[in-house]
Short mmCIF file of C-alpha atoms and ligand atoms in Angstrom, two decimals:
data_model
loop_
_atom_site.label_atom_id
_atom_site.label_comp_id
_atom_site.label_asym_id
_atom_site.label_seq_id
_atom_site.Cartn_x
_atom_site.Cartn_y
_atom_site.Cartn_z
CA UNK Q 1 108.35 96.71 74.59
CA UNK Q 2 107.95 100.30 75.99
CA UNK Q 3 105.41 100.08 78.68
CA UNK Q 4 102.74 103.13 78.73
CA UNK Q 5 101.20 104.22 81.70
CA UNK Q 6 98.03 105.70 81.78
CA UNK Q 7 96.53 107.69 84.94
CA UNK Q 8 92.97 106.94 85.93
CA UNK Q 9 90.83 108.47 88.48
CA UNK Q 10 90.63 105.60 91.08
CA UNK Q 11 86.76 106.38 91.56
CA UNK Q 12 85.25 107.54 88.23
CA UNK Q 13 88.13 105.94 85.57
CA UNK Q 14 88.06 107.88 82.28
CA UNK Q 15 86.95 106.11 79.29
CA UNK Q 16 89.98 106.63 77.12
CA UNK Q 17 92.19 104.73 79.38
CA UNK Q 18 89.81 102.11 79.72
CA UNK Q 19 89.09 101.53 76.12
CA UNK Q 20 92.84 101.49 75.18
CA UNK Q 21 93.27 98.71 77.96
CA UNK Q 22 90.43 96.63 76.73
CA UNK Q 23 91.81 96.95 72.93
CA UNK Q 24 95.06 95.17 74.65
CA UNK Q 25 92.77 92.57 76.80
CA UNK Q 26 90.53 91.49 73.69
CA UNK Q 27 94.10 91.37 71.47
CA UNK Q 28 95.22 89.07 74.02
CA UNK Q 29 97.89 91.10 75.72
CA UNK Q 30 98.73 92.01 79.33
CA UNK Q 31 97.33 95.02 81.30
CA UNK Q 32 98.52 95.93 84.78
CA UNK Q 33 95.47 97.60 86.65
CA UNK Q 34 94.72 98.55 90.63
CA UNK Q 35 92.13 96.54 92.76
CA UNK Q 36 91.57 97.49 96.33
CA UNK Q 37 94.27 94.90 97.21
CA UNK Q 38 97.19 95.14 95.43
CA UNK Q 39 98.05 95.79 91.41
CA UNK Q 40 96.69 92.91 89.15
CA UNK Q 41 98.17 91.47 86.01
CA UNK Q 42 95.42 91.01 84.13
CA UNK Q 43 94.67 88.69 80.97
CA UNK Q 44 91.56 87.44 79.11
CA UNK Q 45 91.06 84.28 81.23
CA UNK Q 46 89.45 82.47 78.53
CA UNK Q 47 92.69 83.12 76.22
CA UNK Q 48 95.15 80.73 77.07
CA UNK Q 49 97.84 82.25 75.06
CA UNK Q 50 97.41 85.42 77.10
CA UNK Q 51 97.20 83.66 80.27
CA UNK Q 52 100.62 82.34 79.44
CA UNK Q 53 102.06 85.30 78.92
CA UNK Q 54 101.25 86.32 82.56
CA UNK Q 55 103.82 83.83 83.62
CA UNK Q 56 106.40 84.75 81.12
CA UNK Q 57 106.06 88.33 82.36
CA UNK Q 58 106.36 87.58 85.95
CA UNK Q 59 108.65 84.47 85.60
CA UNK Q 60 105.97 82.56 87.55
CA UNK Q 61 106.04 79.13 87.65
CA UNK Q 62 103.50 77.21 85.88
CA UNK Q 63 102.29 75.20 89.26
CA UNK Q 64 101.17 78.71 90.41
CA UNK Q 65 97.42 78.94 89.71
CA UNK Q 66 95.85 82.42 89.18
CA UNK Q 67 92.56 84.30 90.50
CA UNK Q 68 89.89 84.48 87.89
CA UNK Q 69 87.98 88.32 88.14
CA UNK Q 70 84.84 89.12 87.65
CA UNK Q 71 82.46 92.36 87.58
CA UNK Q 72 78.91 90.68 88.24
CA UNK Q 73 77.81 88.02 90.04
CA UNK Q 74 76.27 86.04 87.33
CA UNK Q 75 79.52 85.78 85.80
CA UNK Q 76 80.38 83.17 88.16
CA UNK Q 77 78.23 80.35 86.33
CA UNK Q 78 80.64 81.12 83.32
CA UNK Q 79 83.99 80.37 85.31
CA UNK Q 80 82.86 77.47 87.65
CA UNK Q 81 79.95 74.76 87.96
CA UNK Q 82 78.70 72.94 91.25
CA UNK Q 83 78.32 75.73 93.35
CA UNK Q 84 78.05 74.85 97.07
CA UNK Q 85 75.76 77.11 99.24
CA UNK Q 86 78.09 79.10 100.76
CA UNK Q 87 78.75 80.66 97.71
CA UNK Q 88 75.90 82.95 98.14
CA UNK Q 89 76.10 84.41 101.54
CA UNK Q 90 79.61 84.93 101.44
CA UNK Q 91 79.44 86.75 98.11
CA UNK Q 92 76.58 88.71 99.71
CA UNK Q 93 78.59 89.88 102.54
CA UNK Q 94 82.35 90.47 101.00
CA UNK Q 95 81.61 91.13 97.08
CA UNK Q 96 82.74 93.28 95.40
CA UNK Q 97 85.78 93.14 97.47
CA UNK Q 98 89.24 91.28 98.91
CA UNK Q 99 87.67 87.55 99.25
CA UNK Q 100 88.61 84.92 96.53
CA UNK Q 101 86.67 81.72 96.55
CA UNK Q 102 87.54 78.71 95.50
CA UNK Q 103 85.29 76.37 93.72
CA UNK Q 104 84.77 73.74 91.03
CA UNK Q 105 85.90 75.24 87.67
CA UNK Q 106 84.11 75.27 84.39
CA UNK Q 107 85.38 73.73 81.00
CA UNK Q 108 85.52 77.61 79.96
CA UNK Q 109 88.55 77.96 81.63
CA UNK Q 110 91.82 76.89 80.39
CA UNK Q 111 93.86 74.86 82.50
CA UNK Q 112 96.71 77.39 82.25
CA UNK Q 113 94.89 79.50 84.45
CA UNK Q 114 94.47 76.81 87.10
CA UNK Q 115 97.48 74.99 86.81
CA UNK Q 116 95.63 71.79 85.81
CA UNK Q 117 93.62 71.95 89.15
CA UNK Q 118 89.91 71.13 88.52
CA UNK Q 119 89.66 74.04 90.88
CA UNK Q 120 89.30 77.77 90.37
CA UNK Q 121 89.81 80.91 92.36
CA UNK Q 122 87.48 83.47 91.83
CA UNK Q 123 86.97 86.98 93.18
CA UNK Q 124 84.85 89.96 92.30
CA UNK Q 125 87.17 92.98 93.06
CA UNK Q 126 85.79 96.58 94.52
CA UNK Q 127 87.81 99.01 92.64
CA UNK Q 128 86.33 101.11 90.43
CA UNK Q 129 89.22 100.40 87.84
CA UNK Q 130 89.34 97.00 88.16
CA UNK Q 131 85.49 96.51 87.71
CA UNK Q 132 85.23 98.80 84.76
CA UNK Q 133 87.64 97.22 83.03
CA UNK Q 134 86.26 93.56 83.68
CA UNK Q 135 82.96 94.85 82.73
CA UNK Q 136 84.14 96.77 79.49
CA UNK Q 137 86.15 93.87 78.18
CA UNK Q 138 83.00 91.35 79.02
CA UNK Q 139 85.70 88.57 79.63
CA UNK Q 140 86.58 87.03 83.02
CA UNK Q 141 90.22 88.69 83.62
CA UNK Q 142 92.90 86.50 85.01
CA UNK Q 143 95.22 88.19 87.30
CA UNK Q 144 97.89 87.54 89.71
CA UNK Q 145 99.36 90.46 91.61
CA UNK Q 146 101.61 92.38 89.41
CA UNK Q 147 105.15 91.82 90.61
CA UNK Q 148 107.85 89.87 89.43
CA UNK Q 149 107.39 86.18 91.17
CA UNK Q 150 108.60 86.01 94.73
CA UNK Q 151 108.78 90.34 95.31
CA UNK Q 152 106.31 92.24 97.65
CA UNK Q 153 103.12 92.68 95.81
CA UNK Q 154 102.82 96.38 94.38
CA UNK Q 155 100.47 98.74 95.93
CA UNK Q 156 101.36 101.72 93.28
CA UNK Q 157 101.78 101.68 89.51
CA UNK Q 158 105.56 102.81 90.40
CA UNK Q 159 105.92 99.32 92.37
CA UNK Q 160 104.79 97.63 88.97
CA UNK Q 161 107.15 99.50 86.84
CA UNK Q 162 110.19 98.76 88.86
CA UNK Q 163 109.29 95.07 88.59
CA UNK Q 164 107.67 94.51 84.83
CA UNK Q 165 108.79 97.73 82.77
CA UNK Q 166 109.18 97.02 79.19
CA UNK Q 167 107.80 93.61 79.73
CA UNK Q 168 104.17 94.12 79.40
CA UNK Q 169 102.43 97.01 77.18
CA UNK Q 170 100.45 98.81 79.71
CA UNK Q 171 99.67 99.82 83.46
CA UNK Q 172 96.65 101.73 84.39
CA UNK Q 173 97.29 104.10 87.15
CA UNK Q 174 95.17 104.21 89.78
CA UNK Q 175 97.06 105.74 92.85
CA UNK Q 176 97.87 103.71 95.78
CA UNK Q 177 95.78 100.39 96.55
CA UNK Q 178 93.06 100.82 99.70
CA UNK Q 179 94.06 97.58 101.77
CA UNK Q 180 97.85 96.50 100.55
CA UNK Q 181 97.62 93.16 101.48
CA UNK Q 182 96.07 90.69 98.89
CA UNK Q 183 92.85 89.06 99.26
CA UNK Q 184 91.88 86.17 101.63
CA UNK Q 185 91.49 82.92 99.67
CA UNK Q 186 88.96 80.59 101.16
CA UNK Q 187 88.66 77.22 99.76
CA UNK Q 188 85.28 75.88 99.40
CA UNK Q 189 85.89 72.61 97.25
CA UNK Q 190 86.09 70.98 100.90
CA UNK Q 191 84.53 70.81 104.17
CA UNK Q 192 84.67 72.88 106.35
CA UNK Q 193 85.83 75.51 104.40
CA UNK Q 194 89.76 76.76 104.71
CA UNK Q 195 91.62 79.77 104.43
CA UNK Q 196 94.28 79.18 101.98
CA UNK Q 197 95.81 82.45 102.42
CA UNK Q 198 95.04 85.23 105.04
CA UNK Q 199 94.19 88.66 103.69
CA UNK Q 200 92.00 91.56 103.18
CA UNK Q 201 89.02 89.70 104.62
CA UNK Q 202 89.56 88.76 108.22
CA UNK Q 203 88.82 85.65 109.86
CA UNK Q 204 86.27 87.14 112.29
CA UNK Q 205 84.39 88.48 109.30
CA UNK Q 206 84.25 85.05 107.56
CA UNK Q 207 83.31 83.68 111.05
CA UNK Q 208 80.45 86.52 111.44
CA UNK Q 209 79.08 84.84 108.22
CA UNK Q 210 79.69 80.94 108.36
CA UNK Q 211 79.77 78.94 111.33
CA UNK Q 212 82.80 76.95 110.48
CA UNK Q 213 86.28 77.89 108.86
CA UNK Q 214 89.92 76.42 109.57
CA UNK Q 215 93.14 77.97 108.36
CA UNK Q 216 95.55 76.07 106.59
CA UNK Q 217 98.62 76.01 108.83
CA UNK Q 218 101.10 73.56 107.02
CA UNK Q 219 103.36 75.94 105.20
CA UNK Q 220 104.73 74.04 101.86
CA UNK Q 221 108.42 74.37 100.96
CA UNK Q 222 108.91 75.73 97.75
CA UNK Q 223 110.11 72.13 96.03
CA UNK Q 224 106.70 70.71 97.45
CA UNK Q 225 104.71 69.37 94.50
CA UNK Q 226 101.08 70.03 93.95
CA UNK Q 227 100.99 72.33 96.76
CA UNK Q 228 97.24 73.01 97.64
CA UNK Q 229 97.78 76.85 97.05
CA UNK Q 230 101.43 77.54 95.77
CA UNK Q 231 100.77 80.74 96.81
CA UNK Q 232 101.64 79.91 100.67
CA UNK Q 233 105.17 78.86 99.64
CA UNK Q 234 107.82 79.62 101.67
CA UNK Q 235 110.04 82.84 101.14
CA UNK Q 236 107.40 85.00 98.87
CA UNK Q 237 106.77 88.49 98.97
CA UNK Q 238 110.60 89.16 100.06
CA UNK Q 239 112.45 92.22 99.70
CA UNK Q 240 115.78 91.71 98.30
CA UNK Q 241 117.51 92.45 101.48
CA UNK Q 242 117.43 89.41 104.02
CA UNK Q 243 114.65 89.73 106.51
CA UNK Q 244 115.32 88.59 110.19
CA UNK Q 245 111.72 88.59 111.93
CA UNK Q 246 111.52 88.61 115.83
CA UNK Q 247 108.81 87.29 118.27
CA UNK Q 248 108.19 87.72 121.74
CA UNK Q 249 107.87 89.95 124.64
CA UNK Q 250 108.30 93.67 123.56
CA UNK Q 251 110.88 94.44 125.47
CA UNK Q 252 113.44 91.70 125.55
CA UNK Q 253 112.46 91.37 121.93
CA UNK Q 254 113.00 94.97 121.01
CA UNK Q 255 116.09 94.96 122.98
CA UNK Q 256 117.60 92.07 121.08
CA UNK Q 257 116.78 93.67 118.10
CA UNK Q 258 118.67 96.88 118.84
CA UNK Q 259 121.73 94.88 119.90
CA UNK Q 260 121.24 92.91 116.60
CA UNK Q 261 121.16 96.11 114.86
CA UNK Q 262 124.23 97.72 116.61
CA UNK Q 263 126.60 94.67 116.15
CA UNK Q 264 125.68 94.22 112.47
CA UNK Q 265 126.27 98.16 111.79
CA UNK Q 266 129.77 97.53 113.78
CA UNK Q 267 130.38 94.96 111.14
CA UNK Q 268 129.74 97.10 108.20
CA UNK Q 269 126.32 96.27 107.15
CA UNK Q 270 123.67 98.80 106.37
CA UNK Q 271 120.07 97.79 108.54
CA UNK Q 272 116.60 98.46 107.67
CA UNK Q 273 114.02 98.34 110.42
CA UNK Q 274 110.49 97.14 109.62
CA UNK Q 275 108.38 98.20 112.44
CA UNK Q 276 104.92 99.88 114.12
CA UNK Q 277 104.90 103.00 115.21
CA UNK Q 278 104.89 102.52 119.00
CA UNK Q 279 107.54 99.92 118.81
CA UNK Q 280 109.79 102.70 116.83
CA UNK Q 281 109.43 104.89 119.72
CA UNK Q 282 111.44 102.50 121.57
CA UNK Q 283 114.23 101.72 119.63
CA UNK Q 284 117.48 104.11 119.65
CA UNK Q 285 117.25 105.85 116.07
CA UNK Q 286 121.00 105.99 115.83
CA UNK Q 287 122.12 103.63 112.97
CA UNK Q 288 119.38 102.19 111.41
CA UNK Q 289 117.08 102.93 108.81
CA UNK Q 290 113.71 102.43 110.36
CA UNK Q 291 110.49 102.39 108.15
CA UNK Q 292 107.27 102.87 110.13
CA UNK Q 293 104.19 100.46 109.01
CA UNK Q 294 101.89 102.56 111.27
CA UNK Q 295 100.31 102.09 114.30
CA UNK Q 296 99.53 98.52 115.65
CA UNK Q 297 96.15 99.94 116.92
CA UNK Q 298 95.34 100.69 113.11
CA UNK Q 299 96.26 97.71 111.79
CA UNK Q 300 94.55 98.42 108.55
CA UNK Q 301 97.53 101.20 108.08
CA UNK Q 302 100.31 98.36 108.68
CA UNK Q 303 98.51 96.01 106.10
CA UNK Q 304 98.54 99.03 103.66
CA UNK Q 305 102.35 100.01 104.17
CA UNK Q 306 103.57 96.66 104.59
CA UNK Q 307 104.90 96.33 100.76
CA UNK Q 308 105.37 99.75 100.00
CA UNK Q 309 107.88 99.87 103.24
CA UNK Q 310 109.62 96.80 102.15
CA UNK Q 311 110.47 97.87 99.04
CA UNK Q 312 111.42 101.62 100.26
CA UNK Q 313 114.11 99.45 102.25
CA UNK Q 314 115.19 97.95 99.53
CA UNK Q 315 115.45 101.58 97.56
CA UNK Q 316 117.63 102.48 100.59
CA UNK Q 317 120.02 99.20 99.89
CA UNK Q 318 119.88 97.98 103.38
CA UNK Q 319 121.89 94.56 103.73
CA UNK Q 320 119.45 93.19 106.33
CA UNK Q 321 116.15 93.93 107.56
CA UNK Q 322 114.95 93.34 110.94
CA UNK Q 323 111.32 92.92 111.54
CA UNK Q 324 108.69 92.16 114.63
CA UNK Q 325 105.90 90.24 113.99
CA UNK Q 326 102.15 91.82 115.23
CA UNK Q 327 99.52 90.29 116.55
CA UNK Q 328 97.09 87.74 114.69
CA UNK Q 329 93.99 89.52 115.44
CA UNK Q 330 92.20 90.97 112.25
CA UNK Q 331 94.25 91.92 109.34
CA UNK Q 332 97.00 91.23 111.86
CA UNK Q 333 96.74 87.68 110.83
CA UNK Q 334 97.59 88.91 106.88
CA UNK Q 335 100.47 90.92 107.52
CA UNK Q 336 101.83 88.29 110.13
CA UNK Q 337 101.67 86.01 107.37
CA UNK Q 338 103.59 88.18 105.02
CA UNK Q 339 106.30 88.88 107.36
CA UNK Q 340 106.93 85.30 108.17
CA UNK Q 341 106.89 84.34 104.29
CA UNK Q 342 109.25 87.22 103.69
CA UNK Q 343 111.84 85.90 106.31
CA UNK Q 344 111.18 82.68 104.38
CA UNK Q 345 109.78 81.21 107.58
CA UNK Q 346 112.71 82.02 109.95
CA UNK Q 347 111.72 83.70 112.86
CA UNK Q 348 113.86 84.23 116.11
CA UNK Q 349 111.41 83.15 119.02
CA UNK Q 350 112.06 84.65 122.61
CA UNK Q 351 110.26 82.84 125.02
CA UNK Q 352 107.40 84.45 127.19
CA UNK Q 353 108.70 84.41 130.53
O1 TXA I 401 94.32 90.40 95.96
C1 TXA I 401 94.10 89.46 95.37
O2 TXA I 401 94.20 88.44 95.32
C2 TXA I 401 95.34 89.78 94.05
C3 TXA I 401 94.49 90.80 93.16
C4 TXA I 401 95.30 91.15 91.95
O3 TXA I 401 93.25 90.32 92.79
N1 TXA I 401 95.75 88.80 93.72
C5 TXA I 401 96.64 87.80 93.88
O4 TXA I 401 97.07 86.79 93.10
O5 TXA I 401 97.36 87.94 94.88
P1 TXA I 401 98.33 85.97 93.35
O6 TXA I 401 98.44 84.96 91.88
O7 TXA I 401 99.57 86.73 93.45
O8 TXA I 401 97.59 84.91 94.52
C6 TXA I 401 96.91 84.05 94.05
C7 TXA I 401 96.86 82.96 95.47
C8 TXA I 401 97.67 82.14 95.09
O9 TXA I 401 98.28 81.93 96.54
C9 TXA I 401 97.53 80.73 94.50
O10 TXA I 401 98.00 79.60 94.77
C10 TXA I 401 95.90 80.79 94.81
O11 TXA I 401 95.21 82.22 95.09
N2 TXA I 401 95.12 80.17 94.13
C11 TXA I 401 94.59 80.40 92.85
N3 TXA I 401 93.93 79.65 92.39
C12 TXA I 401 93.96 78.16 92.99
C13 TXA I 401 93.31 77.17 93.55
N4 TXA I 401 92.61 76.73 92.18
N5 TXA I 401 93.42 76.41 94.23
C14 TXA I 401 93.91 76.73 95.28
N6 TXA I 401 94.60 77.87 95.56
C15 TXA I 401 94.73 78.82 94.44
MG1 MG I 402 101.38 86.99 94.28
#
C-alpha cells in the first residue's frame, strides 16, 4: 500500500485533507495524525477490525491497550461509565491537552482497544488537526503513538514515514508536534489516583488540582503478564543503537562519559552523545557525535527534542549512545522516564560525594 502524505495547516487544517482522513476512518482504515504530544495512529475506536489493524501496522503486542481520543467533553459518556468525581476538575484544568485518564470502560468500546481490561484510557488532545479529525469523523478515535513498537515516538510526519511507510494509507502532516513527549497517563480507577506514565502534564500540575497523587515506581519487565500499564515496559522508546545512561554529579559523570566515549572510539565504535546544552559545553567535542537537547533550564525544549534527537543519532549510524539523566522536576520526570526506558533500565550510577 502506498502511503499518501497530506500537508495541513496545524492551526487551521484545510478541509480537503480532513475529509480524506474522515473517509478512511469511516471505512475502517488507519490515519496517522499530529497531536500536541506526538503523532498518533488513529482508527475508529468503535470498530474492532479497524483497531486490530493498528496492532498489525505497529507490530504492537496485543496486551498493550490503546488511548481513545475524544473532541468534546460529553463524548466521555460514550466511552466510559461510573466516572469518579476527579474527572471533572482534571478535565476542566487540562483538557484539551496532554492528560490521559484511565476510567471504567463502556460496552461500546471493543475489548481490542483495552486489551481486555475493564478500564479505558481517554484523552482530549488540543492539536487542531486531531480535534477537527475526531469531530468530523463523529467517532472516538483510538490511537497509539504512530511508531513501530518499541521505537521512539514520532514528533514529525517524516518520523512516521520512517516507521510506517507502505503500512498505512495516509499521514496528515501538521509539522512538528509541540510537546514532544506523550501524555501523562493517570489511573483514576483506584484511590489515590496513580500516574502510570509521566508526560506532558507534570506531577506539580496534577497536584495543583487534586490533593493526593501517587506515581507508579515499579517498572514491569516485558515478560510481565497483565502489566498495569504495559507502556511501562522496559526497553521502549529506543533508538537502534544501544543507549548507556549515566546518573551522578556533573563533573564526575561528564568525565566518565568523556572517557568512555574516547575508549569506545579507540575501539572503532561510532559514539553518539545525547545531552543538554549546558552539559555539552563541558565535553570535548572531538570524536563524538553530539545531539544537543536544548537548555536544562528549559525542559520543555529538551522534551520536545528528545525523540527527534534519538532518531537523528540513528540516522548518523552511531553504534552506541551515551546520555545523562535530567532532574525529575516538571517535564524532567517524563524526559528521565523515557531515557531510562530507552536504556532498557540500565543506568550507570555514580555516587554523590
Ligand atoms: O500523547 C499520547 O498519549 C499519544 C498521543 C497519540 O495521544 N499516545 C500514546 O499512546 O502515547 P501509546 O499507545 O503509545 O501509549 C498509551 C499508554 C500505554 O502506556 C498504555 O499501556 C496506557 O497508555 N494505557 C492505555 N489504556 C490503558 C488502560 N486501560 N489502563 C492502563 N494503561 C493504559
Ligand atoms: Mg507509544
